[in-house]
């Protein structure tokens, strides 16, 4: 069984996030730092994205850590996968001040464990209880921590990614990078350039007001990137979210690449070289099963959330299984040979490797993928957990996964019914290669649950 989700009071699936000044305050940041240093001895890496509130909140986190007796390595502004890479084996934990793809008025904190993965639910619940109970282990004057700068360590991440690929693999390839004024401005252009690409950039100035586009790399926000890909005759454009654990693409014709298509193409490239298991949440498109079947690989499903994917990959490997790839259908992809976290810089580099290997345009590869259509519904339900259990009974002969809600498969059509973690509603997704089959299955499920809705 994969890690099951556990209830947390403050932290969500991707750390804690809130509006600066009301929900995300220096006091909270300080207490998170203090709680983390109470749980871990030794040194803690601290990094941040480019948000205007990042510097102040990072100072607060560091104050909490230092006064509870741990040392701080301040990595400054950097992508979260870079912090995870640098920290692993060097520090006892990490804290990243970021709100990922949220708008500029938000900020938050993600906690990284000593192995470079996001801290698991059980440990986060322990951290929350220290934070709420105030059980901090304040250090005496001669035991408080010290801080040193680790800004120079960023080069190791860039070298780490580049060293995974043959020299000059991107020679002759034009590419455009849109870091969205976030920390990937410091890494992805250098990575792609060191692979041999000619790199153009847009929104590559560090700016927490996000003047060019919001941190979420949406199709509407990437118009400038799309235009530049076409005008420079580039092979692709790549954009990152606010902490650069995700990468999304624009193809050579200037079209936004749906993230499940990105996942499938990169999975196809990896599985063509190495057979094994692909790990992904239950909400991912069936396209990934098509790719796996083509190469005799298999798909292992987890609850929704990258931490469950990363931990499941490690668990399978520890059990002697061969895991070749993992990730989510939102451009957050995990390369087990490199590290067990979503990595936007590595994904940008992998796209160069994929195009170099195939010697075909990204647009034509995308056009060759099987077409699926997706229907999404939100249903208000006070008794959402009971409703999920009833669905599992009603469709028991077709249920293929129960790790997060109910996944039901019927030939090339599948559905997922999940309860919201925070609101009284359930989410229904139905995907099929035949729109009529998807609509009919969606209606059948809606009819089946209608009597259960109050
Ligand atoms: Mg992110």
Short mmCIF file of C-alpha atoms and ligand atoms in Angstrom, two decimals:
data_model
loop_
_atom_site.label_atom_id
_atom_site.label_comp_id
_atom_site.label_asym_id
_atom_site.label_seq_id
_atom_site.Cartn_x
_atom_site.Cartn_y
_atom_site.Cartn_z
CA UNK A 1 0.00 0.00 0.00
CA UNK A 2 1.20 3.51 -0.68
CA UNK A 3 1.31 6.23 1.95
CA UNK A 4 -2.25 7.10 2.89
CA UNK A 5 -3.24 10.72 3.41
CA UNK A 6 -3.46 11.78 7.06
CA UNK A 7 -5.33 14.79 8.41
CA UNK A 8 -3.20 17.84 9.09
CA UNK A 9 -4.35 21.00 10.83
CA UNK A 10 -2.27 23.62 9.06
CA UNK A 11 -0.31 22.06 6.22
CA UNK A 12 -1.97 20.97 2.98
CA UNK A 13 -0.68 18.54 0.36
CA UNK A 14 1.92 21.10 -0.72
CA UNK A 15 3.00 22.74 2.52
CA UNK A 16 1.34 25.72 4.13
CA UNK A 17 0.13 28.69 2.09
CA UNK A 18 -1.83 31.85 2.79
CA UNK A 19 -2.20 35.56 2.21
CA UNK A 20 0.78 37.49 3.54
CA UNK A 21 0.09 39.51 6.68
CA UNK A 22 -3.14 37.79 7.66
CA UNK A 23 -2.62 34.04 7.20
CA UNK A 24 1.10 33.85 6.44
CA UNK A 25 2.74 35.98 9.12
CA UNK A 26 6.32 36.34 10.40
CA UNK A 27 5.14 34.94 13.74
CA UNK A 28 3.90 31.76 12.06
CA UNK A 29 7.10 31.50 10.00
CA UNK A 30 9.20 31.85 13.14
CA UNK A 31 7.22 29.15 14.95
CA UNK A 32 7.53 26.79 11.96
CA UNK A 33 11.32 27.33 12.00
CA UNK A 34 11.43 26.74 15.76
CA UNK A 35 9.30 23.57 15.52
CA UNK A 36 11.46 22.19 12.71
CA UNK A 37 14.66 22.85 14.69
CA UNK A 38 13.08 21.19 17.73
CA UNK A 39 12.55 18.02 15.65
CA UNK A 40 15.89 17.97 13.85
CA UNK A 41 19.43 18.49 15.10
CA UNK A 42 22.28 19.86 13.00
CA UNK A 43 21.82 22.15 10.01
CA UNK A 44 18.77 23.26 8.05
CA UNK A 45 18.81 24.68 4.51
CA UNK A 46 16.57 27.70 3.91
CA UNK A 47 15.62 28.98 0.47
CA UNK A 48 12.92 31.13 -1.08
CA UNK A 49 11.27 32.07 -4.33
CA UNK A 50 11.14 35.65 -5.64
CA UNK A 51 8.03 36.89 -3.78
CA UNK A 52 8.30 40.35 -2.20
CA UNK A 53 7.48 38.88 1.23
CA UNK A 54 10.07 36.11 0.86
CA UNK A 55 13.00 37.93 2.39
CA UNK A 56 11.12 38.93 5.57
CA UNK A 57 9.54 35.52 6.04
CA UNK A 58 12.84 33.74 5.42
CA UNK A 59 14.43 35.87 8.16
CA UNK A 60 11.64 34.80 10.52
CA UNK A 61 12.06 31.07 9.67
CA UNK A 62 15.81 31.37 10.19
CA UNK A 63 15.35 33.15 13.55
CA UNK A 64 13.19 30.27 14.78
CA UNK A 65 15.72 27.68 13.61
CA UNK A 66 18.76 29.46 15.07
CA UNK A 67 17.18 30.13 18.47
CA UNK A 68 16.27 26.44 18.80
CA UNK A 69 19.86 25.41 18.27
CA UNK A 70 20.17 24.37 14.61
CA UNK A 71 22.54 25.97 12.11
CA UNK A 72 21.20 27.58 8.93
CA UNK A 73 22.60 27.31 5.41
CA UNK A 74 20.95 30.18 3.57
CA UNK A 75 20.57 29.24 -0.10
CA UNK A 76 18.85 32.51 -1.02
CA UNK A 77 16.58 32.55 -4.09
CA UNK A 78 16.46 29.21 -5.92
CA UNK A 79 14.03 26.64 -7.39
CA UNK A 80 12.73 24.15 -4.84
CA UNK A 81 14.20 21.14 -6.73
CA UNK A 82 17.60 22.88 -6.47
CA UNK A 83 17.17 23.22 -2.70
CA UNK A 84 16.20 19.55 -2.52
CA UNK A 85 19.23 18.49 -4.56
CA UNK A 86 21.69 20.63 -2.62
CA UNK A 87 20.27 19.74 0.77
CA UNK A 88 20.14 15.96 0.37
CA UNK A 89 22.94 14.35 2.36
CA UNK A 90 24.26 17.76 3.44
CA UNK A 91 21.56 19.06 5.83
CA UNK A 92 19.15 17.53 8.29
CA UNK A 93 16.11 19.31 6.82
CA UNK A 94 15.12 22.18 4.56
CA UNK A 95 12.55 24.97 4.57
CA UNK A 96 11.50 26.68 1.36
CA UNK A 97 9.57 29.95 1.56
CA UNK A 98 7.28 29.78 -1.46
CA UNK A 99 3.66 29.78 -2.54
CA UNK A 100 4.44 27.92 -5.80
CA UNK A 101 1.84 28.93 -8.41
CA UNK A 102 -0.33 31.16 -6.16
CA UNK A 103 -0.73 34.89 -6.92
CA UNK A 104 1.82 37.42 -5.53
CA UNK A 105 -0.10 38.28 -2.33
CA UNK A 106 0.40 34.68 -1.13
CA UNK A 107 3.37 33.05 0.45
CA UNK A 108 3.99 29.78 2.27
CA UNK A 109 6.51 27.26 3.51
CA UNK A 110 7.35 23.76 2.34
CA UNK A 111 9.34 21.49 4.63
CA UNK A 112 11.89 19.12 3.11
CA UNK A 113 13.19 16.05 4.92
CA UNK A 114 16.84 15.00 5.11
CA UNK A 115 16.46 12.69 2.10
CA UNK A 116 15.36 15.59 -0.14
CA UNK A 117 11.68 14.59 -0.32
CA UNK A 118 8.86 16.73 1.05
CA UNK A 119 8.29 15.84 4.68
CA UNK A 120 5.68 13.06 5.08
CA UNK A 121 2.30 13.41 6.77
CA UNK A 122 3.27 11.74 10.08
CA UNK A 123 6.28 14.04 10.58
CA UNK A 124 4.31 17.14 9.54
CA UNK A 125 1.63 16.26 12.10
CA UNK A 126 4.41 16.02 14.72
CA UNK A 127 5.71 19.43 13.62
CA UNK A 128 2.20 20.89 13.85
CA UNK A 129 1.72 19.58 17.37
CA UNK A 130 5.01 21.17 18.52
CA UNK A 131 3.92 24.39 16.82
CA UNK A 132 0.46 24.45 18.41
CA UNK A 133 1.59 23.28 21.85
CA UNK A 134 4.57 25.64 21.88
CA UNK A 135 6.87 22.77 22.89
CA UNK A 136 9.94 24.36 21.34
CA UNK A 137 13.38 23.43 22.62
CA UNK A 138 14.83 26.93 22.97
CA UNK A 139 18.62 26.84 23.05
CA UNK A 140 20.76 28.51 25.72
CA UNK A 141 23.02 31.42 24.74
CA UNK A 142 25.97 29.11 24.08
CA UNK A 143 23.94 26.57 22.07
CA UNK A 144 22.12 28.80 19.53
CA UNK A 145 22.82 28.13 15.86
CA UNK A 146 24.91 30.02 13.35
CA UNK A 147 24.11 31.00 9.77
CA UNK A 148 26.26 30.74 6.68
CA UNK A 149 25.58 31.47 3.04
CA UNK A 150 25.21 28.64 0.55
CA UNK A 151 24.30 30.73 -2.50
CA UNK A 152 27.31 29.33 -4.39
CA UNK A 153 25.88 25.79 -4.08
CA UNK A 154 23.32 26.54 -6.80
CA UNK A 155 25.97 25.66 -9.40
CA UNK A 156 25.96 22.07 -8.12
CA UNK A 157 22.31 21.64 -9.08
CA UNK A 158 22.94 23.01 -12.58
CA UNK A 159 25.98 20.74 -12.98
CA UNK A 160 23.97 17.81 -11.56
CA UNK A 161 21.27 18.18 -14.22
CA UNK A 162 23.66 18.85 -17.12
CA UNK A 163 25.89 15.88 -16.23
CA UNK A 164 22.96 13.49 -16.82
CA UNK A 165 23.02 14.16 -20.57
CA UNK A 166 25.62 13.68 -23.31
CA UNK A 167 27.65 16.83 -24.05
CA UNK A 168 26.25 18.97 -26.86
CA UNK A 169 22.89 17.15 -26.96
CA UNK A 170 21.13 20.46 -27.65
CA UNK A 171 23.55 21.69 -30.33
CA UNK A 172 21.73 23.60 -33.07
CA UNK A 173 18.45 23.76 -31.09
CA UNK A 174 16.81 27.12 -30.40
CA UNK A 175 14.67 27.23 -27.24
CA UNK A 176 12.82 29.91 -25.25
CA UNK A 177 12.62 29.93 -21.43
CA UNK A 178 9.91 31.78 -19.46
CA UNK A 179 10.71 31.52 -15.74
CA UNK A 180 7.82 33.91 -14.96
CA UNK A 181 10.15 36.21 -12.96
CA UNK A 182 10.70 33.27 -10.60
CA UNK A 183 13.85 31.47 -9.42
CA UNK A 184 14.23 29.30 -12.54
CA UNK A 185 15.64 32.44 -14.18
CA UNK A 186 18.84 31.50 -12.34
CA UNK A 187 18.92 27.88 -13.53
CA UNK A 188 16.96 26.77 -16.61
CA UNK A 189 18.58 29.17 -19.13
CA UNK A 190 22.01 28.05 -17.89
CA UNK A 191 21.08 24.35 -17.98
CA UNK A 192 19.78 24.53 -21.55
CA UNK A 193 22.66 26.66 -22.70
CA UNK A 194 25.18 24.21 -21.21
CA UNK A 195 23.42 21.41 -23.11
CA UNK A 196 24.27 23.30 -26.29
CA UNK A 197 20.98 25.09 -27.01
CA UNK A 198 20.71 28.70 -28.13
CA UNK A 199 18.54 30.13 -25.35
CA UNK A 200 16.13 33.08 -25.61
CA UNK A 201 14.28 34.28 -22.52
CA UNK A 202 11.11 36.14 -21.57
CA UNK A 203 10.18 37.21 -18.00
CA UNK A 204 13.70 36.25 -16.90
CA UNK A 205 14.18 39.09 -14.39
CA UNK A 206 13.68 38.13 -10.71
CA UNK A 207 10.63 40.14 -9.62
CA UNK A 208 8.12 39.20 -6.91
CA UNK A 209 5.53 41.55 -8.36
CA UNK A 210 5.39 39.24 -11.41
CA UNK A 211 5.03 42.05 -13.98
CA UNK A 212 4.98 39.78 -17.06
CA UNK A 213 2.65 37.01 -15.95
CA UNK A 214 1.32 35.32 -12.82
CA UNK A 215 3.31 32.44 -11.28
CA UNK A 216 0.80 29.87 -12.60
CA UNK A 217 1.96 29.06 -16.16
CA UNK A 218 -1.50 29.17 -17.79
CA UNK A 219 -2.13 29.20 -21.57
CA UNK A 220 -3.32 32.86 -21.28
CA UNK A 221 -0.16 33.88 -19.39
CA UNK A 222 2.18 32.29 -21.93
CA UNK A 223 1.21 34.33 -25.01
CA UNK A 224 4.54 36.21 -25.04
CA UNK A 225 6.41 32.89 -24.77
CA UNK A 226 4.35 31.40 -27.58
CA UNK A 227 5.03 34.37 -29.87
CA UNK A 228 8.75 34.24 -29.15
CA UNK A 229 8.92 30.49 -29.89
CA UNK A 230 7.44 31.12 -33.32
CA UNK A 231 9.46 34.27 -34.09
CA UNK A 232 12.78 32.64 -33.13
CA UNK A 233 12.02 29.36 -34.91
CA UNK A 234 12.50 27.53 -31.62
CA UNK A 235 12.01 23.82 -31.03
CA UNK A 236 9.98 24.56 -27.91
CA UNK A 237 9.28 27.07 -25.16
CA UNK A 238 9.39 26.08 -21.52
CA UNK A 239 7.73 27.90 -18.61
CA UNK A 240 7.89 27.28 -14.88
CA UNK A 241 5.62 27.93 -11.93
CA UNK A 242 6.71 30.09 -8.96
CA UNK A 243 8.99 27.49 -7.35
CA UNK A 244 9.99 25.75 -10.60
CA UNK A 245 9.10 22.21 -9.61
CA UNK A 246 6.84 22.16 -12.66
CA UNK A 247 7.64 22.77 -16.32
CA UNK A 248 5.06 23.32 -19.04
CA UNK A 249 5.74 23.60 -22.75
CA UNK A 250 4.84 25.50 -25.90
CA UNK A 251 5.39 23.47 -29.10
CA UNK A 252 7.24 24.66 -32.21
CA UNK A 253 3.97 25.98 -33.65
CA UNK A 254 3.33 28.15 -30.57
CA UNK A 255 0.65 25.85 -29.09
CA UNK A 256 0.32 25.17 -25.35
CA UNK A 257 1.15 21.53 -24.60
CA UNK A 258 -1.43 19.92 -22.32
CA UNK A 259 0.51 18.61 -19.31
CA UNK A 260 -0.73 15.02 -19.60
CA UNK A 261 0.62 15.05 -23.17
CA UNK A 262 3.97 16.33 -21.89
CA UNK A 263 4.01 13.54 -19.29
CA UNK A 264 3.16 10.91 -21.93
CA UNK A 265 5.84 12.07 -24.40
CA UNK A 266 8.59 12.15 -21.79
CA UNK A 267 7.39 8.79 -20.40
CA UNK A 268 7.56 7.40 -23.94
CA UNK A 269 11.17 8.58 -24.24
CA UNK A 270 12.16 7.11 -20.86
CA UNK A 271 10.31 3.79 -21.33
CA UNK A 272 11.88 3.34 -24.77
CA UNK A 273 15.23 3.16 -22.98
CA UNK A 274 14.34 1.47 -19.72
CA UNK A 275 11.53 -0.88 -18.69
CA UNK A 276 9.87 -0.60 -15.29
CA UNK A 277 7.11 1.07 -13.31
CA UNK A 278 5.70 4.57 -13.77
CA UNK A 279 4.19 6.01 -10.58
CA UNK A 280 1.46 8.65 -10.81
CA UNK A 281 -1.65 9.83 -8.94
CA UNK A 282 -5.06 8.33 -9.69
CA UNK A 283 -6.11 11.56 -11.43
CA UNK A 284 -3.64 11.17 -14.33
CA UNK A 285 -4.82 10.63 -17.92
CA UNK A 286 -5.04 7.09 -19.30
CA UNK A 287 -2.51 8.17 -21.91
CA UNK A 288 0.19 7.11 -19.47
CA UNK A 289 -1.20 3.54 -19.50
CA UNK A 290 -1.09 3.57 -23.32
CA UNK A 291 2.61 4.50 -23.19
CA UNK A 292 3.37 1.89 -20.52
CA UNK A 293 1.59 -0.88 -22.47
CA UNK A 294 3.52 -0.01 -25.63
CA UNK A 295 6.82 -0.80 -23.89
CA UNK A 296 5.71 -3.58 -21.53
CA UNK A 297 5.91 -1.19 -18.57
CA UNK A 298 3.28 -0.77 -15.84
CA UNK A 299 1.56 2.07 -13.98
CA UNK A 300 1.26 2.25 -10.20
CA UNK A 301 -1.32 4.70 -8.81
CA UNK A 302 -1.07 6.81 -5.66
CA UNK A 303 -3.23 9.39 -3.85
CA UNK A 304 -3.21 12.88 -5.40
CA UNK A 305 -0.13 14.86 -4.31
CA UNK A 306 3.48 14.69 -5.47
CA UNK A 307 4.72 13.64 -2.05
CA UNK A 308 2.74 10.38 -2.33
CA UNK A 309 4.25 9.74 -5.76
CA UNK A 310 7.82 10.39 -4.55
CA UNK A 311 7.43 8.24 -1.45
CA UNK A 312 5.77 5.41 -3.37
CA UNK A 313 8.66 5.42 -5.85
CA UNK A 314 11.15 5.08 -3.02
CA UNK A 315 9.04 2.37 -1.37
CA UNK A 316 8.85 0.29 -4.58
CA UNK A 317 12.59 0.64 -5.19
CA UNK A 318 13.29 -0.41 -1.60
CA UNK A 319 11.16 -3.51 -2.28
CA UNK A 320 13.39 -4.39 -5.24
CA UNK A 321 11.14 -3.07 -8.02
CA UNK A 322 12.44 -1.12 -11.00
CA UNK A 323 10.84 2.35 -11.10
CA UNK A 324 11.73 4.38 -14.17
CA UNK A 325 9.62 7.52 -13.89
CA UNK A 326 6.96 9.30 -11.88
CA UNK A 327 4.94 12.46 -11.88
CA UNK A 328 1.68 14.30 -12.07
CA UNK A 329 -0.40 15.42 -15.04
CA UNK A 330 0.39 19.06 -14.25
CA UNK A 331 3.99 19.21 -15.47
CA UNK A 332 5.49 18.07 -12.15
CA UNK A 333 7.74 15.16 -13.18
CA UNK A 334 10.08 13.02 -11.06
CA UNK A 335 13.26 11.35 -12.32
CA UNK A 336 14.29 8.59 -9.89
CA UNK A 337 17.85 8.41 -11.24
CA UNK A 338 18.31 12.06 -10.25
CA UNK A 339 16.17 12.80 -7.22
CA UNK A 340 12.77 11.99 -5.71
CA UNK A 341 10.96 15.26 -6.24
CA UNK A 342 9.29 17.16 -9.06
CA UNK A 343 11.94 18.95 -11.04
CA UNK A 344 11.20 21.65 -13.63
CA UNK A 345 14.83 22.19 -14.68
CA UNK A 346 15.36 18.48 -15.25
CA UNK A 347 12.11 18.33 -17.26
CA UNK A 348 13.28 21.18 -19.53
CA UNK A 349 16.56 19.30 -20.10
CA UNK A 350 14.71 16.04 -20.75
CA UNK A 351 12.68 17.73 -23.50
CA UNK A 352 15.97 18.59 -25.25
CA UNK A 353 17.05 14.93 -24.96
CA UNK A 354 13.70 13.73 -26.25
CA UNK A 355 13.81 15.98 -29.33
CA UNK A 356 17.45 15.10 -30.01
CA UNK A 357 16.60 11.37 -29.88
CA UNK A 358 13.46 11.52 -32.03
CA UNK A 359 14.64 13.98 -34.65
CA UNK A 360 10.99 15.04 -35.07
CA UNK A 361 9.11 18.25 -34.27
CA UNK A 362 7.38 18.43 -30.92
CA UNK A 363 4.14 19.42 -32.68
CA UNK A 364 4.10 16.31 -34.89
CA UNK A 365 4.80 14.02 -31.91
CA UNK A 366 1.89 15.62 -30.06
CA UNK A 367 -0.41 15.19 -33.04
CA UNK A 368 0.42 11.46 -33.06
CA UNK A 369 -0.76 10.90 -29.47
CA UNK A 370 -4.13 9.16 -28.96
CA UNK A 371 -6.89 11.73 -28.34
CA UNK A 372 -8.77 11.59 -25.03
CA UNK A 373 -11.56 13.82 -23.81
CA UNK A 374 -12.07 14.72 -20.18
CA UNK A 375 -15.25 15.74 -18.34
CA UNK A 376 -14.96 17.32 -14.88
CA UNK A 377 -17.87 17.88 -12.47
CA UNK A 378 -18.07 19.29 -8.93
CA UNK A 379 -20.95 17.96 -6.84
CA UNK A 380 -22.03 19.53 -3.53
CA UNK A 381 -22.35 16.79 -0.92
CA UNK A 382 -22.48 17.15 2.87
CA UNK A 383 -21.90 13.39 3.27
CA UNK A 384 -18.98 13.26 0.86
CA UNK A 385 -17.07 10.39 2.48
CA UNK A 386 -20.17 8.21 2.73
CA UNK A 387 -20.92 8.95 -0.91
CA UNK A 388 -17.44 7.77 -1.96
CA UNK A 389 -17.94 4.50 -0.04
CA UNK A 390 -21.29 3.93 -1.70
CA UNK A 391 -19.75 4.50 -5.15
CA UNK A 392 -17.12 1.88 -4.37
CA UNK A 393 -19.96 -0.59 -3.59
CA UNK A 394 -22.13 0.35 -6.56
CA UNK A 395 -19.31 -0.09 -9.09
CA UNK A 396 -17.36 -2.74 -7.16
CA UNK A 397 -16.79 -5.02 -10.15
CA UNK A 398 -15.11 -2.19 -12.12
CA UNK A 399 -13.15 -0.49 -9.31
CA UNK A 400 -9.43 -0.52 -10.09
CA UNK A 401 -8.04 1.72 -7.37
CA UNK A 402 -9.09 2.98 -3.94
CA UNK A 403 -5.99 4.89 -2.86
CA UNK A 404 -7.71 8.29 -3.14
CA UNK A 405 -11.44 8.16 -3.83
CA UNK A 406 -12.67 5.53 -6.30
CA UNK A 407 -11.15 4.95 -9.73
CA UNK A 408 -13.44 2.94 -11.98
CA UNK A 409 -12.25 1.55 -15.32
CA UNK A 410 -14.43 0.39 -18.20
CA UNK A 411 -12.34 -0.42 -21.28
CA UNK A 412 -10.75 2.81 -22.49
CA UNK A 413 -13.06 4.91 -20.32
CA UNK A 414 -12.38 5.59 -16.66
CA UNK A 415 -13.76 7.75 -13.88
CA UNK A 416 -12.45 9.07 -10.59
CA UNK A 417 -14.70 10.21 -7.74
CA UNK A 418 -12.85 11.96 -4.90
CA UNK A 419 -13.94 13.85 -1.83
CA UNK A 420 -12.56 17.36 -1.43
CA UNK A 421 -10.19 17.60 1.53
CA UNK A 422 -11.57 20.91 2.73
CA UNK A 423 -15.03 21.57 1.25
CA UNK A 424 -18.35 19.66 1.32
CA UNK A 425 -18.09 18.48 -2.27
CA UNK A 426 -16.93 15.59 -4.41
CA UNK A 427 -15.07 15.89 -7.68
CA UNK A 428 -15.86 13.62 -10.60
CA UNK A 429 -13.58 13.18 -13.61
CA UNK A 430 -14.42 10.96 -16.57
CA UNK A 431 -11.98 10.39 -19.41
CA UNK A 432 -12.37 8.40 -22.61
CA UNK A 433 -11.14 8.23 -26.19
CA UNK A 434 -14.82 8.43 -27.19
CA UNK A 435 -16.75 11.55 -26.09
CA UNK A 436 -20.11 9.72 -26.21
CA UNK A 437 -18.79 6.97 -23.93
CA UNK A 438 -17.45 9.61 -21.52
CA UNK A 439 -20.79 11.46 -21.44
CA UNK A 440 -22.77 8.25 -20.94
CA UNK A 441 -20.50 7.05 -18.12
CA UNK A 442 -20.65 10.47 -16.46
CA UNK A 443 -24.48 10.41 -16.58
CA UNK A 444 -24.58 6.86 -15.21
CA UNK A 445 -22.44 7.85 -12.21
CA UNK A 446 -24.41 11.07 -11.60
CA UNK A 447 -27.69 9.08 -11.71
CA UNK A 448 -26.28 6.46 -9.35
CA UNK A 449 -25.26 9.00 -6.72
CA UNK A 450 -28.28 11.31 -7.10
CA UNK A 451 -30.37 9.45 -4.45
CA UNK A 452 -27.47 9.83 -1.98
CA UNK A 453 -27.37 13.62 -2.22
CA UNK A 454 -29.31 15.35 0.53
MG1 LIG B 1 5.24 24.41 -7.71
#
